Tab-separated table of C-alpha atoms and ligand atoms in Angstrom:
chain	number	residue	atom	x	y	z
A	1	MET	CA	222.098	-162.774	79.913
A	2	ALA	CA	223.234	-159.707	81.741
A	3	ASP	CA	219.833	-158.301	82.544
A	4	LEU	CA	218.071	-161.585	83.180
A	5	THR	CA	218.469	-163.185	86.527
A	6	LYS	CA	218.100	-166.936	86.808
A	7	LYS	CA	214.920	-166.559	88.814
A	8	GLU	CA	213.491	-164.377	86.108
A	9	ILE	CA	214.348	-166.986	83.473
A	10	ARG	CA	212.631	-169.691	85.485
A	11	ARG	CA	209.557	-167.514	86.003
A	12	ARG	CA	209.344	-166.674	82.320
A	13	PHE	CA	209.863	-170.273	81.292
A	14	GLU	CA	207.012	-171.469	83.483
A	15	LYS	CA	204.778	-168.721	82.166
A	16	GLU	CA	205.660	-168.795	78.461
A	17	ALA	CA	206.888	-172.319	77.733
A	18	MET	CA	205.100	-174.692	80.091
A	19	ILE	CA	201.718	-173.803	78.602
A	20	HIS	CA	202.777	-175.548	75.396
A	21	VAL	CA	203.321	-178.965	76.965
A	22	ASP	CA	199.893	-180.231	75.887
A	23	PRO	CA	200.237	-179.299	72.215
A	24	LEU	CA	203.787	-180.691	72.232
A	25	MET	CA	202.484	-183.894	73.749
A	26	ARG	CA	199.763	-184.223	71.121
A	27	THR	CA	202.244	-183.830	68.317
A	28	ALA	CA	204.871	-186.021	69.977
A	29	ARG	CA	202.326	-188.834	70.064
A	30	ARG	CA	201.696	-188.434	66.379
A	31	MET	CA	205.407	-188.410	65.689
A	32	THR	CA	206.470	-191.387	67.794
A	33	LYS	CA	203.164	-193.292	67.817
A	34	ASN	CA	204.087	-194.446	71.278
A	35	ASP	CA	202.999	-193.013	74.645
A	36	SER	CA	206.181	-193.499	76.607
A	37	ASP	CA	208.429	-192.322	73.769
A	38	SER	CA	206.286	-189.242	73.375
A	39	GLU	CA	206.611	-188.359	77.055
A	40	ASP	CA	210.363	-188.755	76.842
A	41	LEU	CA	210.464	-186.628	73.724
A	42	VAL	CA	208.465	-183.803	75.311
A	43	GLN	CA	210.500	-183.911	78.501
A	44	GLU	CA	213.771	-183.803	76.575
A	45	THR	CA	212.429	-180.901	74.525
A	46	MET	CA	211.424	-178.886	77.565
A	47	LEU	CA	214.708	-179.470	79.392
A	48	LYS	CA	216.723	-178.513	76.362
A	49	ALA	CA	214.577	-175.427	75.853
A	50	TYR	CA	215.107	-174.453	79.475
A	51	ARG	CA	218.872	-174.741	79.206
A	52	PHE	CA	218.746	-172.387	76.236
A	53	PHE	CA	215.992	-170.154	77.448
A	54	ASP	CA	218.320	-167.260	78.165
A	55	ARG	CA	218.854	-167.135	74.409
A	56	PHE	CA	215.189	-167.099	73.621
A	57	GLU	CA	213.940	-163.685	72.719
A	58	LYS	CA	211.061	-162.318	74.707
A	59	GLY	CA	207.841	-161.756	72.834
A	60	THR	CA	208.683	-164.003	69.904
A	61	ASN	CA	206.979	-167.207	68.895
A	62	CYS	CA	207.667	-169.536	71.793
A	63	LYS	CA	205.382	-172.305	70.560
A	64	ALA	CA	207.099	-172.489	67.170
A	65	TRP	CA	210.487	-172.380	68.882
A	66	LEU	CA	209.590	-175.333	71.127
A	67	PHE	CA	208.211	-177.292	68.193
A	68	LYS	CA	211.416	-176.681	66.299
A	69	ILE	CA	213.477	-178.036	69.171
A	70	MET	CA	211.197	-181.065	69.418
A	71	THR	CA	211.253	-181.759	65.686
A	72	ASN	CA	215.049	-181.590	65.710
A	73	ILE	CA	215.296	-184.037	68.594
A	74	PHE	CA	212.767	-186.341	66.986
A	75	ILE	CA	214.531	-186.399	63.631
A	76	ASN	CA	217.947	-186.917	65.213
A	77	ASN	CA	217.059	-189.452	67.874
A	78	TYR	CA	213.674	-191.036	67.465
A	79	ARG	CA	212.824	-191.327	63.828
A	80	SER	CA	212.957	-194.892	62.592
A	81	LYS	CA	216.548	-195.672	61.750
A	82	SER	CA	215.873	-197.507	58.524
A	83	LYS	CA	214.423	-194.772	56.471
A	84	ALA	CA	212.930	-196.898	53.759
A	85	PRO	CA	212.270	-194.997	50.576
A	86	GLN	CA	208.659	-194.061	50.563
A	87	SER	CA	207.382	-195.087	47.218
A	88	LEU	CA	203.843	-193.987	46.873
A	89	ALA	CA	201.741	-193.853	43.809
A	90	PHE	CA	200.580	-190.284	44.232
A	91	ASP	CA	199.789	-189.832	40.653
A	92	GLU	CA	196.960	-192.288	40.965
A	93	ILE	CA	195.299	-189.889	43.335
A	94	ASP	CA	193.649	-187.017	41.640
A	95	ASP	CA	193.843	-183.490	43.054
A	96	SER	CA	190.187	-183.409	43.890
A	97	PHE	CA	190.120	-187.065	44.787
A	98	LEU	CA	187.484	-187.383	47.451
A	99	PHE	CA	185.285	-184.627	46.101
A	100	GLY	CA	185.331	-186.269	42.689
A	101	GLN	CA	184.679	-189.764	44.012
A	102	LEU	CA	181.790	-188.747	46.214
A	103	ALA	CA	180.230	-186.782	43.380
A	104	GLN	CA	179.970	-190.012	41.404
A	105	VAL	CA	178.306	-192.009	44.148
A	106	LYS	CA	174.709	-192.808	43.207
A	107	SER	CA	173.832	-195.435	45.826
A	108	VAL	CA	172.918	-192.911	48.518
A	109	SER	CA	171.187	-189.601	48.104
A	110	ASN	CA	173.725	-187.510	49.928
A	111	PRO	CA	177.095	-189.264	49.834
A	112	GLU	CA	178.956	-186.403	51.521
A	113	VAL	CA	176.711	-186.460	54.558
A	114	GLU	CA	176.907	-190.250	54.624
A	115	PHE	CA	180.695	-190.115	54.458
A	116	PHE	CA	181.213	-187.506	57.171
A	117	SER	CA	178.651	-188.949	59.555
A	118	ARG	CA	179.884	-192.527	59.525
A	119	ILE	CA	183.557	-191.956	60.062
A	120	PHE	CA	184.521	-191.548	63.695
A	121	ASP	CA	187.352	-189.976	65.657
A	122	ASP	CA	189.393	-193.140	65.896
A	123	ASP	CA	189.152	-193.738	62.157
A	124	VAL	CA	190.491	-190.278	61.445
A	125	LYS	CA	193.255	-190.675	64.013
A	126	GLU	CA	194.230	-193.969	62.500
A	127	ALA	CA	194.285	-192.475	59.031
A	128	ILE	CA	196.559	-189.679	60.229
A	129	GLY	CA	198.765	-192.224	61.983
A	130	GLY	CA	198.983	-194.215	58.775
A	131	LEU	CA	200.468	-191.354	56.790
A	132	PRO	CA	204.151	-191.700	55.962
A	133	GLU	CA	206.204	-189.809	58.538
A	134	ASP	CA	207.264	-186.883	56.344
A	135	PHE	CA	203.684	-186.122	55.406
A	136	ARG	CA	202.317	-186.885	58.824
A	137	ILE	CA	204.477	-184.296	60.575
A	138	VAL	CA	203.487	-181.541	58.174
A	139	VAL	CA	199.786	-182.449	58.278
A	140	VAL	CA	199.775	-182.537	62.079
A	141	LEU	CA	201.565	-179.188	62.392
A	142	SER	CA	199.180	-177.575	59.952
A	143	PHE	CA	195.835	-179.188	60.681
A	144	LEU	CA	196.053	-179.984	64.344
A	145	GLU	CA	198.384	-177.286	65.621
A	146	GLY	CA	197.395	-174.546	63.216
A	147	PHE	CA	200.904	-173.427	62.262
A	148	SER	CA	201.310	-171.346	59.112
A	149	TYR	CA	203.287	-172.609	56.116
A	150	GLN	CA	206.145	-170.307	57.092
A	151	GLU	CA	206.147	-171.486	60.688
A	152	ILE	CA	206.182	-175.114	59.540
A	153	ALA	CA	209.080	-174.335	57.217
A	154	ASP	CA	210.949	-172.827	60.165
A	155	ILE	CA	210.130	-175.724	62.450
A	156	THR	CA	211.058	-178.476	60.012
A	157	ASP	CA	213.881	-176.727	58.130
A	158	LEU	CA	212.077	-177.397	54.866
A	159	GLN	CA	211.528	-174.989	52.039
A	160	ILE	CA	208.090	-173.459	52.045
A	161	GLY	CA	207.392	-175.061	48.651
A	162	THR	CA	208.214	-178.469	50.107
A	163	VAL	CA	205.908	-177.816	53.034
A	164	LYS	CA	203.097	-176.983	50.658
A	165	SER	CA	203.605	-180.008	48.463
A	166	ARG	CA	203.877	-182.358	51.449
A	167	LEU	CA	200.737	-180.911	52.902
A	168	HIS	CA	199.005	-181.279	49.587
A	169	ARG	CA	200.062	-184.887	49.216
A	170	GLY	CA	199.299	-185.613	52.857
A	171	ARG	CA	195.809	-184.276	52.373
A	172	LYS	CA	195.285	-186.422	49.295
A	173	LEU	CA	196.602	-189.539	51.042
A	174	LEU	CA	194.336	-188.873	53.988
A	175	GLN	CA	191.346	-188.590	51.687
A	176	LYS	CA	192.301	-191.764	49.878
A	177	SER	CA	192.735	-193.666	53.108
A	178	LEU	CA	189.376	-192.536	54.529
A	179	TRP	CA	187.677	-193.267	51.221
A	180	ASP	CA	189.104	-196.789	51.158
A	181	TYR	CA	187.923	-197.217	54.724
A	182	ALA	CA	184.388	-196.108	53.866
A	183	ILE	CA	184.280	-198.506	50.914
A	184	LYS	CA	185.683	-201.369	52.941
A	185	ASN	CA	183.085	-200.929	55.649
A	186	GLY	CA	180.281	-200.590	53.182
A	187	PHE	CA	179.284	-197.034	54.143
A	188	ILE	CA	179.522	-196.194	50.526
A	189	LYS	CA	179.385	-198.306	47.411
A	190	GLU	CA	182.205	-197.650	45.034
A	191	PRO	CA	180.971	-195.905	41.907
A	192	LEU	CA	181.483	-197.829	38.719
A	193	ASN	CA	183.799	-196.034	36.395
B	1	MET	CA	190.690	-166.494	36.498
B	2	ASN	CA	189.690	-169.927	35.231
B	3	CYS	CA	188.861	-173.122	37.123
B	4	ARG	CA	192.404	-174.467	36.983
B	5	GLN	CA	193.837	-171.259	38.399
B	6	ALA	CA	191.166	-171.198	41.074
B	7	LEU	CA	191.965	-174.784	42.008
B	8	GLU	CA	195.649	-173.959	42.358
B	9	LYS	CA	194.818	-171.357	45.004
B	10	LEU	CA	192.195	-173.502	46.694
B	11	TYR	CA	194.296	-174.901	49.523
B	12	ASP	CA	196.080	-171.620	50.155
B	13	ILE	CA	192.701	-170.132	50.846
B	14	ILE	CA	191.505	-173.057	52.948
B	15	ASP	CA	194.692	-172.764	55.001
B	16	ASN	CA	194.401	-168.983	55.312
B	17	GLU	CA	197.629	-168.484	53.418
B	18	SER	CA	196.530	-166.456	50.435
B	19	GLY	CA	197.056	-162.769	49.959
B	20	ASP	CA	194.182	-160.350	49.624
B	21	VAL	CA	194.523	-160.027	45.860
B	22	ASP	CA	194.430	-163.786	45.319
B	23	SER	CA	191.519	-164.219	47.670
B	24	GLN	CA	189.491	-161.604	45.887
B	25	ASP	CA	190.203	-163.157	42.495
B	26	VAL	CA	189.219	-166.611	43.700
B	27	GLU	CA	186.146	-165.276	45.435
B	28	LYS	CA	185.076	-163.640	42.210
B	29	HIS	CA	185.475	-166.943	40.397
B	30	LEU	CA	183.643	-168.896	43.068
B	31	LYS	CA	180.679	-166.595	42.812
B	32	MET	CA	180.388	-167.408	39.131
B	33	CYS	CA	181.362	-171.077	39.118
B	34	ARG	CA	179.144	-173.493	40.948
B	35	HIS	CA	181.498	-176.440	40.493
B	36	CYS	CA	184.496	-174.714	42.063
B	37	MET	CA	182.314	-173.366	44.835
B	38	ALA	CA	181.126	-176.881	45.668
B	39	HIS	CA	184.694	-178.141	45.606
B	40	TYR	CA	185.885	-175.306	47.796
B	41	GLU	CA	183.103	-175.964	50.316
B	42	PHE	CA	183.925	-179.645	50.348
B	43	GLU	CA	187.612	-179.144	51.049
B	44	ARG	CA	186.811	-176.680	53.789
B	45	ILE	CA	184.458	-179.175	55.429
B	46	PHE	CA	186.994	-181.964	55.015
B	47	LYS	CA	189.650	-179.970	56.821
B	48	THR	CA	187.297	-179.022	59.656
B	49	PHE	CA	186.278	-182.661	59.882
B	50	VAL	CA	189.873	-183.860	60.235
B	51	VAL	CA	190.702	-181.096	62.739
B	52	ASP	CA	187.665	-181.954	64.905
B	53	LYS	CA	188.015	-185.705	64.796
B	54	GLY	CA	191.776	-185.884	64.815
B	55	GLU	CA	192.428	-183.892	67.940
B	56	ASP	CA	193.814	-185.806	70.860
B	57	GLN	CA	193.069	-185.215	74.496
B	58	VAL	CA	196.207	-185.401	76.527
B	59	ALA	CA	196.626	-185.809	80.231
B	60	SER	CA	199.973	-184.335	81.053
B	61	ASP	CA	199.797	-183.351	84.725
B	62	ASP	CA	202.312	-185.982	85.771
B	63	LEU	CA	204.599	-185.100	82.922
B	64	LYS	CA	204.471	-181.412	83.851
B	65	LYS	CA	205.313	-182.274	87.448
B	66	ASN	CA	208.264	-184.347	86.265
B	67	ILE	CA	209.497	-181.545	84.064
B	68	LEU	CA	209.283	-178.970	86.862
B	69	GLY	CA	211.234	-181.344	89.079
B	70	LYS	CA	213.967	-181.633	86.451
B	71	LEU	CA	214.049	-177.852	86.091
B	72	ASP	CA	214.914	-177.665	89.785
B	73	GLU	CA	217.812	-180.037	89.132
B	74	ILE	CA	219.013	-177.885	86.241
B	75	ASP	CA	218.745	-174.772	88.428
B	76	ALA	CA	220.674	-176.455	91.201
B	77	ALA	CA	223.410	-177.465	88.763
B	78	GLY	CA	223.528	-173.953	87.298
B	79	GLU	CA	223.090	-175.238	83.776
B	80	VAL	CA	220.855	-172.552	82.333
B	81	GLY	CA	222.667	-170.723	79.597
B	82	SER	CA	225.621	-173.058	79.805
B	83	SER	CA	225.252	-174.724	76.428
B	84	ARG	CA	225.777	-173.458	72.986
B	85	PHE	CA	222.541	-172.878	71.203
B	86	PRO	CA	221.920	-175.834	68.923
B	87	PHE	CA	220.516	-174.219	65.818
B	88	SER	CA	219.586	-171.020	64.176
B	89	TRP	CA	216.383	-169.714	65.587
B	90	SER	CA	216.384	-166.224	64.236
B	91	ARG	CA	214.328	-167.504	61.343
B	92	VAL	CA	211.608	-168.452	63.714
B	93	THR	CA	211.917	-165.442	65.902
B	94	ILE	CA	212.556	-162.550	63.592
B	95	ALA	CA	208.856	-162.489	62.874
B	96	SER	CA	208.491	-163.597	59.314
B	97	ALA	CA	211.982	-163.261	57.994
B	98	ALA	CA	210.542	-162.801	54.557
B	99	SER	CA	208.853	-159.529	55.292
B	100	LEU	CA	211.944	-158.308	57.041
B	101	VAL	CA	214.167	-159.113	54.139
B	102	VAL	CA	211.728	-157.730	51.650
B	103	CYS	CA	211.602	-154.573	53.664
B	104	LEU	CA	215.362	-154.446	53.814
B	105	LEU	CA	216.566	-155.381	50.450
B	106	GLY	CA	213.450	-154.969	48.374
B	107	ALA	CA	213.836	-151.253	48.356
B	108	TYR	CA	217.378	-151.552	47.128
B	109	PHE	CA	217.143	-154.200	44.514
B	110	LEU	CA	214.107	-152.508	43.041
B	111	SER	CA	212.672	-155.764	41.874
B	112	GLY	CA	208.993	-156.565	42.068
B	113	PHE	CA	207.855	-157.632	45.485
B	114	TYR	CA	206.697	-161.081	44.472
B	115	GLN	CA	209.670	-161.826	42.315
B	116	PHE	CA	211.863	-160.831	45.161
B	117	GLN	CA	210.050	-163.027	47.580
B	118	THR	CA	210.698	-166.098	45.491
B	119	GLU	CA	214.268	-165.103	44.837
B	120	VAL	CA	214.817	-164.698	48.477
B	121	ALA	CA	213.584	-168.141	49.383
B	122	PRO	CA	217.082	-169.624	49.552
B	123	PHE	CA	217.871	-167.032	52.157
B	124	MET	CA	215.599	-168.839	54.504
B	125	GLU	CA	216.636	-172.340	53.540
B	126	ALA	CA	219.838	-174.247	53.413
B	127	HIS	CA	220.928	-173.685	56.913
B	128	LEU	CA	224.018	-175.760	56.916
B	129	ALA	CA	224.466	-174.881	60.495
B	130	VAL	CA	224.568	-176.598	63.739
B	131	GLU	CA	222.431	-179.661	64.181
B	132	THR	CA	223.074	-180.964	67.608
B	133	GLU	CA	224.314	-179.636	70.857
B	134	GLY	CA	228.062	-179.783	71.230
B	135	GLN	CA	228.658	-180.442	67.557
B	136	SER	CA	228.438	-176.953	66.249
B	137	TYR	CA	229.856	-176.571	62.782
B	138	GLN	CA	230.887	-180.192	62.932
B	139	GLY	CA	232.872	-179.264	65.987
B	140	ARG	CA	234.880	-176.667	64.172
B	141	ASP	CA	235.497	-172.987	64.161
B	142	PRO	CA	232.526	-171.190	62.548
B	143	LEU	CA	234.771	-168.930	60.503
B	144	LEU	CA	236.763	-171.909	59.266
B	145	TYR	CA	233.468	-173.444	58.280
B	146	LEU	CA	232.562	-170.268	56.408
B	147	LYS	CA	235.910	-170.333	54.602
B	148	ASP	CA	235.430	-173.964	53.577
B	149	LYS	CA	231.978	-173.346	52.217
B	150	THR	CA	232.467	-169.983	50.535
B	151	GLY	CA	236.165	-169.162	50.397
B	152	ILE	CA	235.438	-166.060	52.442
B	153	GLU	CA	238.132	-165.446	55.016
B	154	LEU	CA	237.104	-163.501	58.061
B	155	ASN	CA	239.039	-163.314	61.262
B	156	CYS	CA	237.861	-162.687	64.737
B	157	SER	CA	240.096	-162.884	67.742
B	158	ASP	CA	237.461	-162.164	70.353
B	159	PRO	CA	236.250	-165.481	71.797
B	160	LYS	CA	233.146	-163.825	73.216
B	161	ILE	CA	232.070	-162.758	69.758
B	162	LEU	CA	232.840	-166.190	68.309
B	163	GLU	CA	230.826	-167.776	71.077
B	164	SER	CA	227.830	-165.613	70.188
B	165	ILE	CA	227.665	-167.042	66.661
B	166	VAL	CA	224.739	-169.443	66.534
B	167	ALA	CA	224.743	-170.383	62.875
B	168	VAL	CA	226.709	-170.088	59.677
B	169	SER	CA	225.110	-170.880	56.375
B	170	VAL	CA	225.460	-170.202	52.684
B	171	ASP	CA	222.544	-168.283	51.231
B	172	THR	CA	221.951	-167.307	47.651
B	173	ILE	CA	220.092	-164.056	47.309
B	174	MET	CA	219.276	-162.732	43.874
B	175	GLY	CA	221.681	-165.260	42.438
B	176	ILE	CA	224.585	-164.014	44.514
B	177	GLN	CA	226.201	-166.255	47.079
B	178	PHE	CA	226.453	-164.876	50.582
B	179	GLY	CA	227.985	-166.324	53.680
B	180	HIS	CA	225.466	-165.767	56.430
B	181	ILE	CA	226.594	-165.458	60.013
B	182	GLU	CA	223.943	-165.285	62.678
B	183	LEU	CA	224.903	-164.129	66.087
B	184	ILE	CA	223.174	-163.145	69.264
B	185	CYS	CA	224.098	-159.804	70.748
B	186	GLU	CA	223.886	-159.235	74.459
B	187	GLY	CA	220.279	-159.278	75.629
B	188	GLN	CA	219.233	-162.055	73.226
B	189	ARG	CA	219.053	-159.820	70.193
B	190	PRO	CA	219.774	-161.600	66.909
B	191	LEU	CA	221.958	-160.032	64.254
B	192	SER	CA	222.610	-161.410	60.787
B	193	ILE	CA	225.716	-160.558	58.794
B	194	PHE	CA	225.843	-161.387	55.098
B	195	VAL	CA	229.224	-161.408	53.407
B	196	THR	CA	230.016	-161.857	49.762
B	197	ALA	CA	233.156	-161.763	47.708
B	198	SER	CA	231.158	-161.410	44.552
B	199	GLY	CA	232.034	-158.326	42.565
B	200	ASP	CA	228.498	-158.473	41.205
B	201	TYR	CA	227.159	-157.241	44.452
B	202	GLN	CA	227.585	-153.572	45.132
B	203	ILE	CA	226.433	-152.029	48.335
B	204	PRO	CA	223.499	-149.924	47.218
B	205	SER	CA	224.381	-146.291	47.639
B	206	ARG	CA	221.225	-144.634	48.730
B	207	GLN	CA	221.239	-143.206	52.189
B	208	HIS	CA	224.677	-142.712	53.590
B	209	GLU	CA	225.513	-142.010	57.137
B	210	THR	CA	228.727	-141.331	58.903
B	211	ILE	CA	229.271	-143.505	61.947
B	212	ASN	CA	232.468	-143.271	63.938
B	213	GLY	CA	234.003	-141.276	61.120
B	214	ARG	CA	233.252	-143.830	58.401
B	215	ASP	CA	230.723	-143.808	55.644
B	216	TYR	CA	228.064	-146.534	55.653
B	217	MET	CA	224.981	-147.326	53.685
B	218	VAL	CA	222.245	-147.262	56.312
B	219	HIS	CA	218.617	-148.197	56.195
B	220	SER	CA	216.485	-147.784	59.280
B	221	CYS	CA	212.794	-148.312	59.651
B	222	ASP	CA	210.410	-149.592	62.281
B	223	LYS	CA	211.118	-153.186	61.211
B	224	CYS	CA	214.856	-153.282	60.877
B	225	ASN	CA	218.239	-151.688	60.796
B	226	LEU	CA	220.526	-152.458	57.923
B	227	ILE	CA	224.131	-151.468	57.467
B	228	GLY	CA	226.158	-152.034	54.350
B	229	LEU	CA	229.869	-151.579	54.013
B	230	THR	CA	232.818	-152.701	52.002
B	231	LYS	CA	235.627	-154.366	53.850
B	232	GLY	CA	238.645	-155.184	51.729
B	233	LYS	CA	237.414	-157.384	48.903
B	234	TYR	CA	234.180	-158.211	50.688
B	235	SER	CA	230.820	-156.573	50.739
B	236	MET	CA	228.969	-156.953	53.999
B	237	VAL	CA	225.361	-156.317	54.857
B	238	SER	CA	224.075	-156.723	58.357
B	239	ILE	CA	220.456	-156.964	59.329
B	240	SER	CA	218.818	-156.710	62.700
B	241	LYS	CA	215.702	-155.558	64.396
B	242	PRO	CA	215.614	-151.833	65.160
B	243	GLU	CA	216.591	-152.415	68.771
B	244	ILE	CA	220.219	-152.855	67.718
B	245	ALA	CA	221.472	-149.381	66.963
B	246	PRO	CA	223.565	-148.787	63.835
B	247	SER	CA	226.570	-147.800	65.941
B	248	GLU	CA	226.372	-151.108	67.801
B	249	ILE	CA	226.161	-153.055	64.544
B	250	VAL	CA	229.210	-151.225	63.261
B	251	ALA	CA	231.020	-152.166	66.443
B	252	MET	CA	230.044	-155.834	65.989
B	253	ILE	CA	231.200	-155.876	62.374
B	254	GLY	CA	234.393	-154.280	63.578
B	255	TYR	CA	235.292	-157.514	65.360
B	256	PHE	CA	235.623	-159.347	62.050
C	301	LIG	ZN1	185.526	-172.936	38.329
């Protein structure tokens, strides 16, 4: 604290931290699935970060630091109180689920092109939103915010192995959900096994 | 490398997380195996697809204005720096703790790099520390917390030093239990002190240096400074970035 005046802290905060409000907001929306909650969450995160900013080390990863603060607040205060056990039949979903399914489709000549061209932004967003919370957070941090496995482990306080397996499962669930959607809407006819 | 092995590395590569050696091995396999190549291409496209379609546009001008307004209130109330830091952040900020630790201890334990990296994983996990503001160490003295969790008894009578402790956790490194105290030295510089009562752990005796008339094991490089010493029945190792000089670390340890 000694060599940082309060003005300097404020200047640095506006320069280094405020630029991350948009990414925080994007992720907050995915976490809370609610616009007003997500604004509250981001505001709380930024105010808390500011109060502690004298302890934040210059030149280090400010974005990851802010995401860690936000994830902590979310888990402590926002996450749905009744944490129902998430029983999911992962084993039904093969590792190369979507790739394998599409390879078997015979009803159209290029099922991959068909699949990717008929699914729109909102469908993908809905599929992400439909992921169970634990998987959703990891998928959003990795896919949409581009954090590394190690950064996600730091942000979420998970082991790196857990991050990887959640990401892996999240990816599979996302594929399954988009596949089901494509079948349901008749973009693709389910291959007969 | 066979298809199964290539598949195991697939997502690491898609996510840009694989090392050079792995990447080269997989690349070699992909060149030979049309099936894996097709699968790899598909997963890459799938990820790009989700990233493109899933991204949200946010309009946050009002929110930013609100936040700046609240910052003024905090400034007016003089609240910056007034609260205890709510969790350990050195893991985030000491750029890739893993490489630091590998650099530090790897040389001493003489184990293979990769083996060490997995062994060291618990070092980065299991932060039993502070969760929420104002409830640090379940509202208790950090050293009392350390004693409860590990049986290690350290004393520190300087409240300023105690106040600078941001986290206490129990870390197992190479199968040996360490109490891990993280503190922030003046100027926001993090310092980690590992303490163990295990007789199995000997301070490696490689480079010695005399600081303030005492003999210490010292390792200095462009990534870190490390000091090892024996204090009573405890072995202590402290780790910091190079900006904290060995003499300063010794002075900090001296408080305990
Ligand atoms: Zn293959």
